[in-house]
JSON list of C-alpha atoms in Angstrom, two decimals:
[
{"chain": "A", "resi": 1, "resn": "MET", "atom": "CA", "xyz": [-31.26, 52.56, 30.06]},
{"chain": "A", "resi": 2, "resn": "ASP", "atom": "CA", "xyz": [-31.26, 55.59, 27.49]},
{"chain": "A", "resi": 3, "resn": "LYS", "atom": "CA", "xyz": [-34.39, 56.89, 26.10]},
{"chain": "A", "resi": 4, "resn": "GLN", "atom": "CA", "xyz": [-33.32, 56.39, 22.61]},
{"chain": "A", "resi": 5, "resn": "PHE", "atom": "CA", "xyz": [-33.12, 52.63, 23.13]},
{"chain": "A", "resi": 6, "resn": "ILE", "atom": "CA", "xyz": [-36.64, 52.07, 24.20]},
{"chain": "A", "resi": 7, "resn": "PHE", "atom": "CA", "xyz": [-39.63, 51.69, 21.77]},
{"chain": "A", "resi": 8, "resn": "VAL", "atom": "CA", "xyz": [-43.33, 51.86, 23.05]},
{"chain": "A", "resi": 9, "resn": "ASP", "atom": "CA", "xyz": [-45.99, 50.25, 20.97]},
{"chain": "A", "resi": 10, "resn": "LEU", "atom": "CA", "xyz": [-43.64, 49.36, 18.19]},
{"chain": "A", "resi": 11, "resn": "GLU", "atom": "CA", "xyz": [-45.67, 48.43, 15.08]},
{"chain": "A", "resi": 12, "resn": "VAL", "atom": "CA", "xyz": [-44.05, 45.58, 13.54]},
{"chain": "A", "resi": 13, "resn": "ASN", "atom": "CA", "xyz": [-45.27, 42.51, 11.30]},
{"chain": "A", "resi": 14, "resn": "SER", "atom": "CA", "xyz": [-42.76, 39.91, 12.11]},
{"chain": "A", "resi": 15, "resn": "ARG", "atom": "CA", "xyz": [-39.83, 38.83, 14.24]},
{"chain": "A", "resi": 16, "resn": "GLU", "atom": "CA", "xyz": [-37.33, 39.95, 11.48]},
{"chain": "A", "resi": 17, "resn": "GLU", "atom": "CA", "xyz": [-38.63, 43.23, 11.26]},
{"chain": "A", "resi": 18, "resn": "VAL", "atom": "CA", "xyz": [-38.36, 44.00, 14.99]},
{"chain": "A", "resi": 19, "resn": "LEU", "atom": "CA", "xyz": [-34.93, 42.53, 15.32]},
{"chain": "A", "resi": 20, "resn": "THR", "atom": "CA", "xyz": [-33.87, 44.66, 12.28]},
{"chain": "A", "resi": 21, "resn": "LEU", "atom": "CA", "xyz": [-35.42, 47.80, 13.84]},
{"chain": "A", "resi": 22, "resn": "LEU", "atom": "CA", "xyz": [-33.70, 47.31, 17.07]},
{"chain": "A", "resi": 23, "resn": "GLY", "atom": "CA", "xyz": [-30.56, 46.23, 15.58]},
{"chain": "A", "resi": 24, "resn": "ASP", "atom": "CA", "xyz": [-30.36, 49.30, 13.03]},
{"chain": "A", "resi": 25, "resn": "ARG", "atom": "CA", "xyz": [-30.88, 51.65, 16.12]},
{"chain": "A", "resi": 26, "resn": "LEU", "atom": "CA", "xyz": [-27.55, 50.11, 17.60]},
{"chain": "A", "resi": 27, "resn": "TYR", "atom": "CA", "xyz": [-25.72, 50.25, 14.43]},
{"chain": "A", "resi": 28, "resn": "LYS", "atom": "CA", "xyz": [-26.61, 53.94, 13.58]},
{"chain": "A", "resi": 29, "resn": "LEU", "atom": "CA", "xyz": [-25.67, 55.03, 16.85]},
{"chain": "A", "resi": 30, "resn": "GLY", "atom": "CA", "xyz": [-22.32, 53.25, 16.77]},
{"chain": "A", "resi": 31, "resn": "TYR", "atom": "CA", "xyz": [-22.72, 50.32, 19.30]},
{"chain": "A", "resi": 32, "resn": "VAL", "atom": "CA", "xyz": [-22.50, 47.53, 16.82]},
{"chain": "A", "resi": 33, "resn": "LYS", "atom": "CA", "xyz": [-20.74, 46.42, 13.54]},
{"chain": "A", "resi": 34, "resn": "LYS", "atom": "CA", "xyz": [-22.60, 46.34, 10.31]},
{"chain": "A", "resi": 35, "resn": "GLY", "atom": "CA", "xyz": [-23.05, 42.49, 10.75]},
{"chain": "A", "resi": 36, "resn": "PHE", "atom": "CA", "xyz": [-24.63, 42.61, 14.04]},
{"chain": "A", "resi": 37, "resn": "THR", "atom": "CA", "xyz": [-28.53, 42.46, 12.89]},
{"chain": "A", "resi": 38, "resn": "GLU", "atom": "CA", "xyz": [-28.06, 39.55, 10.47]},
{"chain": "A", "resi": 39, "resn": "SER", "atom": "CA", "xyz": [-26.06, 37.83, 12.96]},
{"chain": "A", "resi": 40, "resn": "VAL", "atom": "CA", "xyz": [-29.03, 38.13, 15.58]},
{"chain": "A", "resi": 41, "resn": "ILE", "atom": "CA", "xyz": [-31.44, 37.19, 13.02]},
{"chain": "A", "resi": 42, "resn": "GLU", "atom": "CA", "xyz": [-29.33, 34.08, 12.00]},
{"chain": "A", "resi": 43, "resn": "ARG", "atom": "CA", "xyz": [-28.85, 33.17, 15.52]},
{"chain": "A", "resi": 44, "resn": "GLU", "atom": "CA", "xyz": [-32.52, 33.36, 16.17]},
{"chain": "A", "resi": 45, "resn": "LYS", "atom": "CA", "xyz": [-33.29, 30.81, 13.44]},
{"chain": "A", "resi": 46, "resn": "HIS", "atom": "CA", "xyz": [-31.13, 28.06, 15.18]},
{"chain": "A", "resi": 47, "resn": "PHE", "atom": "CA", "xyz": [-31.16, 29.34, 18.95]},
{"chain": "A", "resi": 48, "resn": "PRO", "atom": "CA", "xyz": [-34.53, 31.11, 19.53]},
{"chain": "A", "resi": 49, "resn": "THR", "atom": "CA", "xyz": [-35.04, 33.18, 22.39]},
{"chain": "A", "resi": 50, "resn": "GLY", "atom": "CA", "xyz": [-38.82, 33.34, 22.82]},
{"chain": "A", "resi": 51, "resn": "LEU", "atom": "CA", "xyz": [-40.28, 32.83, 26.40]},
{"chain": "A", "resi": 52, "resn": "PRO", "atom": "CA", "xyz": [-43.46, 32.27, 27.98]},
{"chain": "A", "resi": 53, "resn": "ALA", "atom": "CA", "xyz": [-43.83, 35.00, 30.63]},
{"chain": "A", "resi": 54, "resn": "ALA", "atom": "CA", "xyz": [-46.92, 35.97, 32.43]},
{"chain": "A", "resi": 55, "resn": "PRO", "atom": "CA", "xyz": [-49.16, 37.68, 31.00]},
{"chain": "A", "resi": 56, "resn": "TYR", "atom": "CA", "xyz": [-47.14, 38.25, 27.78]},
{"chain": "A", "resi": 57, "resn": "GLY", "atom": "CA", "xyz": [-44.55, 36.36, 25.64]},
{"chain": "A", "resi": 58, "resn": "ILE", "atom": "CA", "xyz": [-41.05, 37.87, 25.63]},
{"chain": "A", "resi": 59, "resn": "ALA", "atom": "CA", "xyz": [-37.83, 37.46, 23.70]},
{"chain": "A", "resi": 60, "resn": "ILE", "atom": "CA", "xyz": [-34.23, 38.13, 24.34]},
{"chain": "A", "resi": 61, "resn": "PRO", "atom": "CA", "xyz": [-32.43, 38.08, 21.25]},
{"chain": "A", "resi": 62, "resn": "HIS", "atom": "CA", "xyz": [-28.72, 38.44, 21.11]},
{"chain": "A", "resi": 63, "resn": "THR", "atom": "CA", "xyz": [-25.64, 37.30, 19.40]},
{"chain": "A", "resi": 64, "resn": "ASP", "atom": "CA", "xyz": [-21.80, 36.68, 19.94]},
{"chain": "A", "resi": 65, "resn": "GLY", "atom": "CA", "xyz": [-19.86, 39.75, 21.29]},
{"chain": "A", "resi": 66, "resn": "ASP", "atom": "CA", "xyz": [-17.60, 39.90, 18.27]},
{"chain": "A", "resi": 67, "resn": "GLU", "atom": "CA", "xyz": [-20.38, 42.01, 16.36]},
{"chain": "A", "resi": 68, "resn": "VAL", "atom": "CA", "xyz": [-20.57, 44.43, 19.40]},
{"chain": "A", "resi": 69, "resn": "ILE", "atom": "CA", "xyz": [-18.45, 47.78, 19.70]},
{"chain": "A", "resi": 70, "resn": "GLN", "atom": "CA", "xyz": [-19.97, 48.83, 23.10]},
{"chain": "A", "resi": 71, "resn": "SER", "atom": "CA", "xyz": [-22.45, 46.93, 25.17]},
{"chain": "A", "resi": 72, "resn": "LYS", "atom": "CA", "xyz": [-25.89, 48.10, 25.31]},
{"chain": "A", "resi": 73, "resn": "LEU", "atom": "CA", "xyz": [-29.53, 47.04, 25.69]},
{"chain": "A", "resi": 74, "resn": "VAL", "atom": "CA", "xyz": [-32.70, 47.91, 23.45]},
{"chain": "A", "resi": 75, "resn": "PHE", "atom": "CA", "xyz": [-36.17, 47.29, 24.70]},
{"chain": "A", "resi": 76, "resn": "ALA", "atom": "CA", "xyz": [-39.56, 47.39, 22.58]},
{"chain": "A", "resi": 77, "resn": "SER", "atom": "CA", "xyz": [-43.19, 46.69, 23.67]},
{"chain": "A", "resi": 78, "resn": "LEU", "atom": "CA", "xyz": [-44.99, 45.67, 20.55]},
{"chain": "A", "resi": 79, "resn": "LYS", "atom": "CA", "xyz": [-48.30, 47.10, 19.39]},
{"chain": "A", "resi": 80, "resn": "HIS", "atom": "CA", "xyz": [-49.41, 43.56, 18.36]},
{"chain": "A", "resi": 81, "resn": "PRO", "atom": "CA", "xyz": [-47.43, 40.45, 18.94]},
{"chain": "A", "resi": 82, "resn": "VAL", "atom": "CA", "xyz": [-45.22, 38.78, 16.66]},
{"chain": "A", "resi": 83, "resn": "GLN", "atom": "CA", "xyz": [-44.24, 34.94, 16.54]},
{"chain": "A", "resi": 84, "resn": "PHE", "atom": "CA", "xyz": [-40.72, 33.94, 17.87]},
{"chain": "A", "resi": 85, "resn": "MET", "atom": "CA", "xyz": [-39.82, 30.29, 18.48]},
{"chain": "A", "resi": 86, "resn": "LEU", "atom": "CA", "xyz": [-39.62, 28.95, 22.07]},
{"chain": "A", "resi": 87, "resn": "MET", "atom": "CA", "xyz": [-36.01, 28.74, 23.62]},
{"chain": "A", "resi": 88, "resn": "GLY", "atom": "CA", "xyz": [-34.92, 25.42, 23.55]},
{"chain": "A", "resi": 89, "resn": "ASP", "atom": "CA", "xyz": [-37.52, 24.35, 21.12]},
{"chain": "A", "resi": 90, "resn": "SER", "atom": "CA", "xyz": [-37.26, 25.69, 17.67]},
{"chain": "A", "resi": 91, "resn": "GLU", "atom": "CA", "xyz": [-40.42, 23.98, 16.31]},
{"chain": "A", "resi": 92, "resn": "GLN", "atom": "CA", "xyz": [-42.82, 25.55, 18.81]},
{"chain": "A", "resi": 93, "resn": "ALA", "atom": "CA", "xyz": [-43.98, 29.08, 18.24]},
{"chain": "A", "resi": 94, "resn": "ILE", "atom": "CA", "xyz": [-44.87, 31.61, 20.86]},
{"chain": "A", "resi": 95, "resn": "GLN", "atom": "CA", "xyz": [-46.47, 35.28, 20.44]},
{"chain": "A", "resi": 96, "resn": "VAL", "atom": "CA", "xyz": [-44.06, 37.76, 21.79]},
{"chain": "A", "resi": 97, "resn": "SER", "atom": "CA", "xyz": [-45.18, 41.24, 23.04]},
{"chain": "A", "resi": 98, "resn": "LEU", "atom": "CA", "xyz": [-42.05, 42.30, 24.83]},
{"chain": "A", "resi": 99, "resn": "VAL", "atom": "CA", "xyz": [-38.47, 42.44, 23.17]},
{"chain": "A", "resi": 100, "resn": "MET", "atom": "CA", "xyz": [-35.08, 42.92, 25.03]},
{"chain": "A", "resi": 101, "resn": "MET", "atom": "CA", "xyz": [-32.18, 42.84, 22.56]},
{"chain": "A", "resi": 102, "resn": "MET", "atom": "CA", "xyz": [-28.72, 42.38, 24.02]},
{"chain": "A", "resi": 103, "resn": "ALA", "atom": "CA", "xyz": [-25.65, 43.60, 22.57]},
{"chain": "A", "resi": 104, "resn": "LEU", "atom": "CA", "xyz": [-22.92, 42.67, 24.99]},
{"chain": "A", "resi": 105, "resn": "GLU", "atom": "CA", "xyz": [-19.21, 42.69, 24.37]},
{"chain": "A", "resi": 106, "resn": "THR", "atom": "CA", "xyz": [-17.52, 39.24, 24.78]},
{"chain": "A", "resi": 107, "resn": "GLY", "atom": "CA", "xyz": [-16.82, 38.67, 28.13]},
{"chain": "A", "resi": 108, "resn": "HIS", "atom": "CA", "xyz": [-18.89, 41.31, 29.52]},
{"chain": "A", "resi": 109, "resn": "GLY", "atom": "CA", "xyz": [-21.28, 39.43, 31.77]},
{"chain": "A", "resi": 110, "resn": "GLN", "atom": "CA", "xyz": [-23.82, 38.05, 29.37]},
{"chain": "A", "resi": 111, "resn": "ILE", "atom": "CA", "xyz": [-24.92, 35.48, 31.88]},
{"chain": "A", "resi": 112, "resn": "GLN", "atom": "CA", "xyz": [-25.27, 38.28, 34.59]},
{"chain": "A", "resi": 113, "resn": "MET", "atom": "CA", "xyz": [-27.05, 40.59, 32.48]},
{"chain": "A", "resi": 114, "resn": "LEU", "atom": "CA", "xyz": [-29.52, 37.87, 31.41]},
{"chain": "A", "resi": 115, "resn": "GLN", "atom": "CA", "xyz": [-30.25, 36.80, 35.01]},
{"chain": "A", "resi": 116, "resn": "LYS", "atom": "CA", "xyz": [-30.87, 40.43, 35.66]},
{"chain": "A", "resi": 117, "resn": "ILE", "atom": "CA", "xyz": [-33.26, 40.75, 32.69]},
{"chain": "A", "resi": 118, "resn": "MET", "atom": "CA", "xyz": [-34.89, 37.42, 33.68]},
{"chain": "A", "resi": 119, "resn": "GLY", "atom": "CA", "xyz": [-35.45, 38.83, 37.05]},
{"chain": "A", "resi": 120, "resn": "VAL", "atom": "CA", "xyz": [-37.61, 41.60, 35.82]},
{"chain": "A", "resi": 121, "resn": "PHE", "atom": "CA", "xyz": [-39.39, 39.32, 33.35]},
{"chain": "A", "resi": 122, "resn": "GLN", "atom": "CA", "xyz": [-40.33, 36.83, 35.89]},
{"chain": "A", "resi": 123, "resn": "ASN", "atom": "CA", "xyz": [-42.29, 39.50, 37.84]},
{"chain": "A", "resi": 124, "resn": "GLU", "atom": "CA", "xyz": [-45.55, 39.29, 36.37]},
{"chain": "A", "resi": 125, "resn": "ALA", "atom": "CA", "xyz": [-46.55, 42.84, 37.50]},
{"chain": "A", "resi": 126, "resn": "PHE", "atom": "CA", "xyz": [-43.46, 44.41, 35.82]},
{"chain": "A", "resi": 127, "resn": "VAL", "atom": "CA", "xyz": [-44.35, 42.49, 32.74]},
{"chain": "A", "resi": 128, "resn": "HIS", "atom": "CA", "xyz": [-47.88, 43.80, 32.68]},
{"chain": "A", "resi": 129, "resn": "GLN", "atom": "CA", "xyz": [-46.53, 47.39, 33.44]},
{"chain": "A", "resi": 130, "resn": "LEU", "atom": "CA", "xyz": [-43.97, 47.16, 30.60]},
{"chain": "A", "resi": 131, "resn": "LYS", "atom": "CA", "xyz": [-46.56, 46.35, 27.97]},
{"chain": "A", "resi": 132, "resn": "GLN", "atom": "CA", "xyz": [-49.28, 48.66, 29.25]},
{"chain": "A", "resi": 133, "resn": "THR", "atom": "CA", "xyz": [-47.29, 51.83, 30.07]},
{"chain": "A", "resi": 134, "resn": "LYS", "atom": "CA", "xyz": [-46.76, 54.30, 27.26]},
{"chain": "A", "resi": 135, "resn": "LYS", "atom": "CA", "xyz": [-44.25, 56.46, 29.47]},
{"chain": "A", "resi": 136, "resn": "ILE", "atom": "CA", "xyz": [-40.73, 55.98, 28.79]},
{"chain": "A", "resi": 137, "resn": "ASP", "atom": "CA", "xyz": [-39.62, 57.11, 32.07]},
{"chain": "A", "resi": 138, "resn": "GLN", "atom": "CA", "xyz": [-41.88, 54.53, 33.76]},
{"chain": "A", "resi": 139, "resn": "ILE", "atom": "CA", "xyz": [-40.08, 51.84, 31.60]},
{"chain": "A", "resi": 140, "resn": "ARG", "atom": "CA", "xyz": [-36.77, 53.19, 32.34]},
{"chain": "A", "resi": 141, "resn": "LYS", "atom": "CA", "xyz": [-37.34, 52.56, 35.98]},
{"chain": "A", "resi": 142, "resn": "ILE", "atom": "CA", "xyz": [-38.71, 49.05, 35.75]},
{"chain": "A", "resi": 143, "resn": "LEU", "atom": "CA", "xyz": [-35.58, 48.21, 33.61]},
{"chain": "A", "resi": 144, "resn": "ASP", "atom": "CA", "xyz": [-33.15, 49.53, 35.74]},
{"chain": "A", "resi": 145, "resn": "LEU", "atom": "CA", "xyz": [-30.66, 46.75, 35.59]},
{"chain": "A", "resi": 146, "resn": "SER", "atom": "CA", "xyz": [-27.66, 48.42, 36.95]}
]
């Protein structure tokens, strides 16, 4: 994962703000189309991606591949948690401290990538390290999803 796609202690006040910042990074660097960020925000309203991982809540926002030019992941650890809604229950809120935005081209292994990401996020020690570390190189090693 390239350093330019890792945010450490990102200061945001809402789910929409973090989604906008991450989506805008992808757009400005040419990985997604202009409508990507809005599509992610809209999808999150109907199909939330918040998950209770120990010891911090996580979110894996994404949208359909038609808004993606080239597949890329963006990771953020948040200085303060923000509210996402729980995957599978859009009525239940969860406080999220780690966000992994997926921008994957249609047919480019979305399920396989999600499984790899979940493998990292199901490891409590990795989740703790991702939240606590301020070193991008250490985050890159933990998130080696290739």
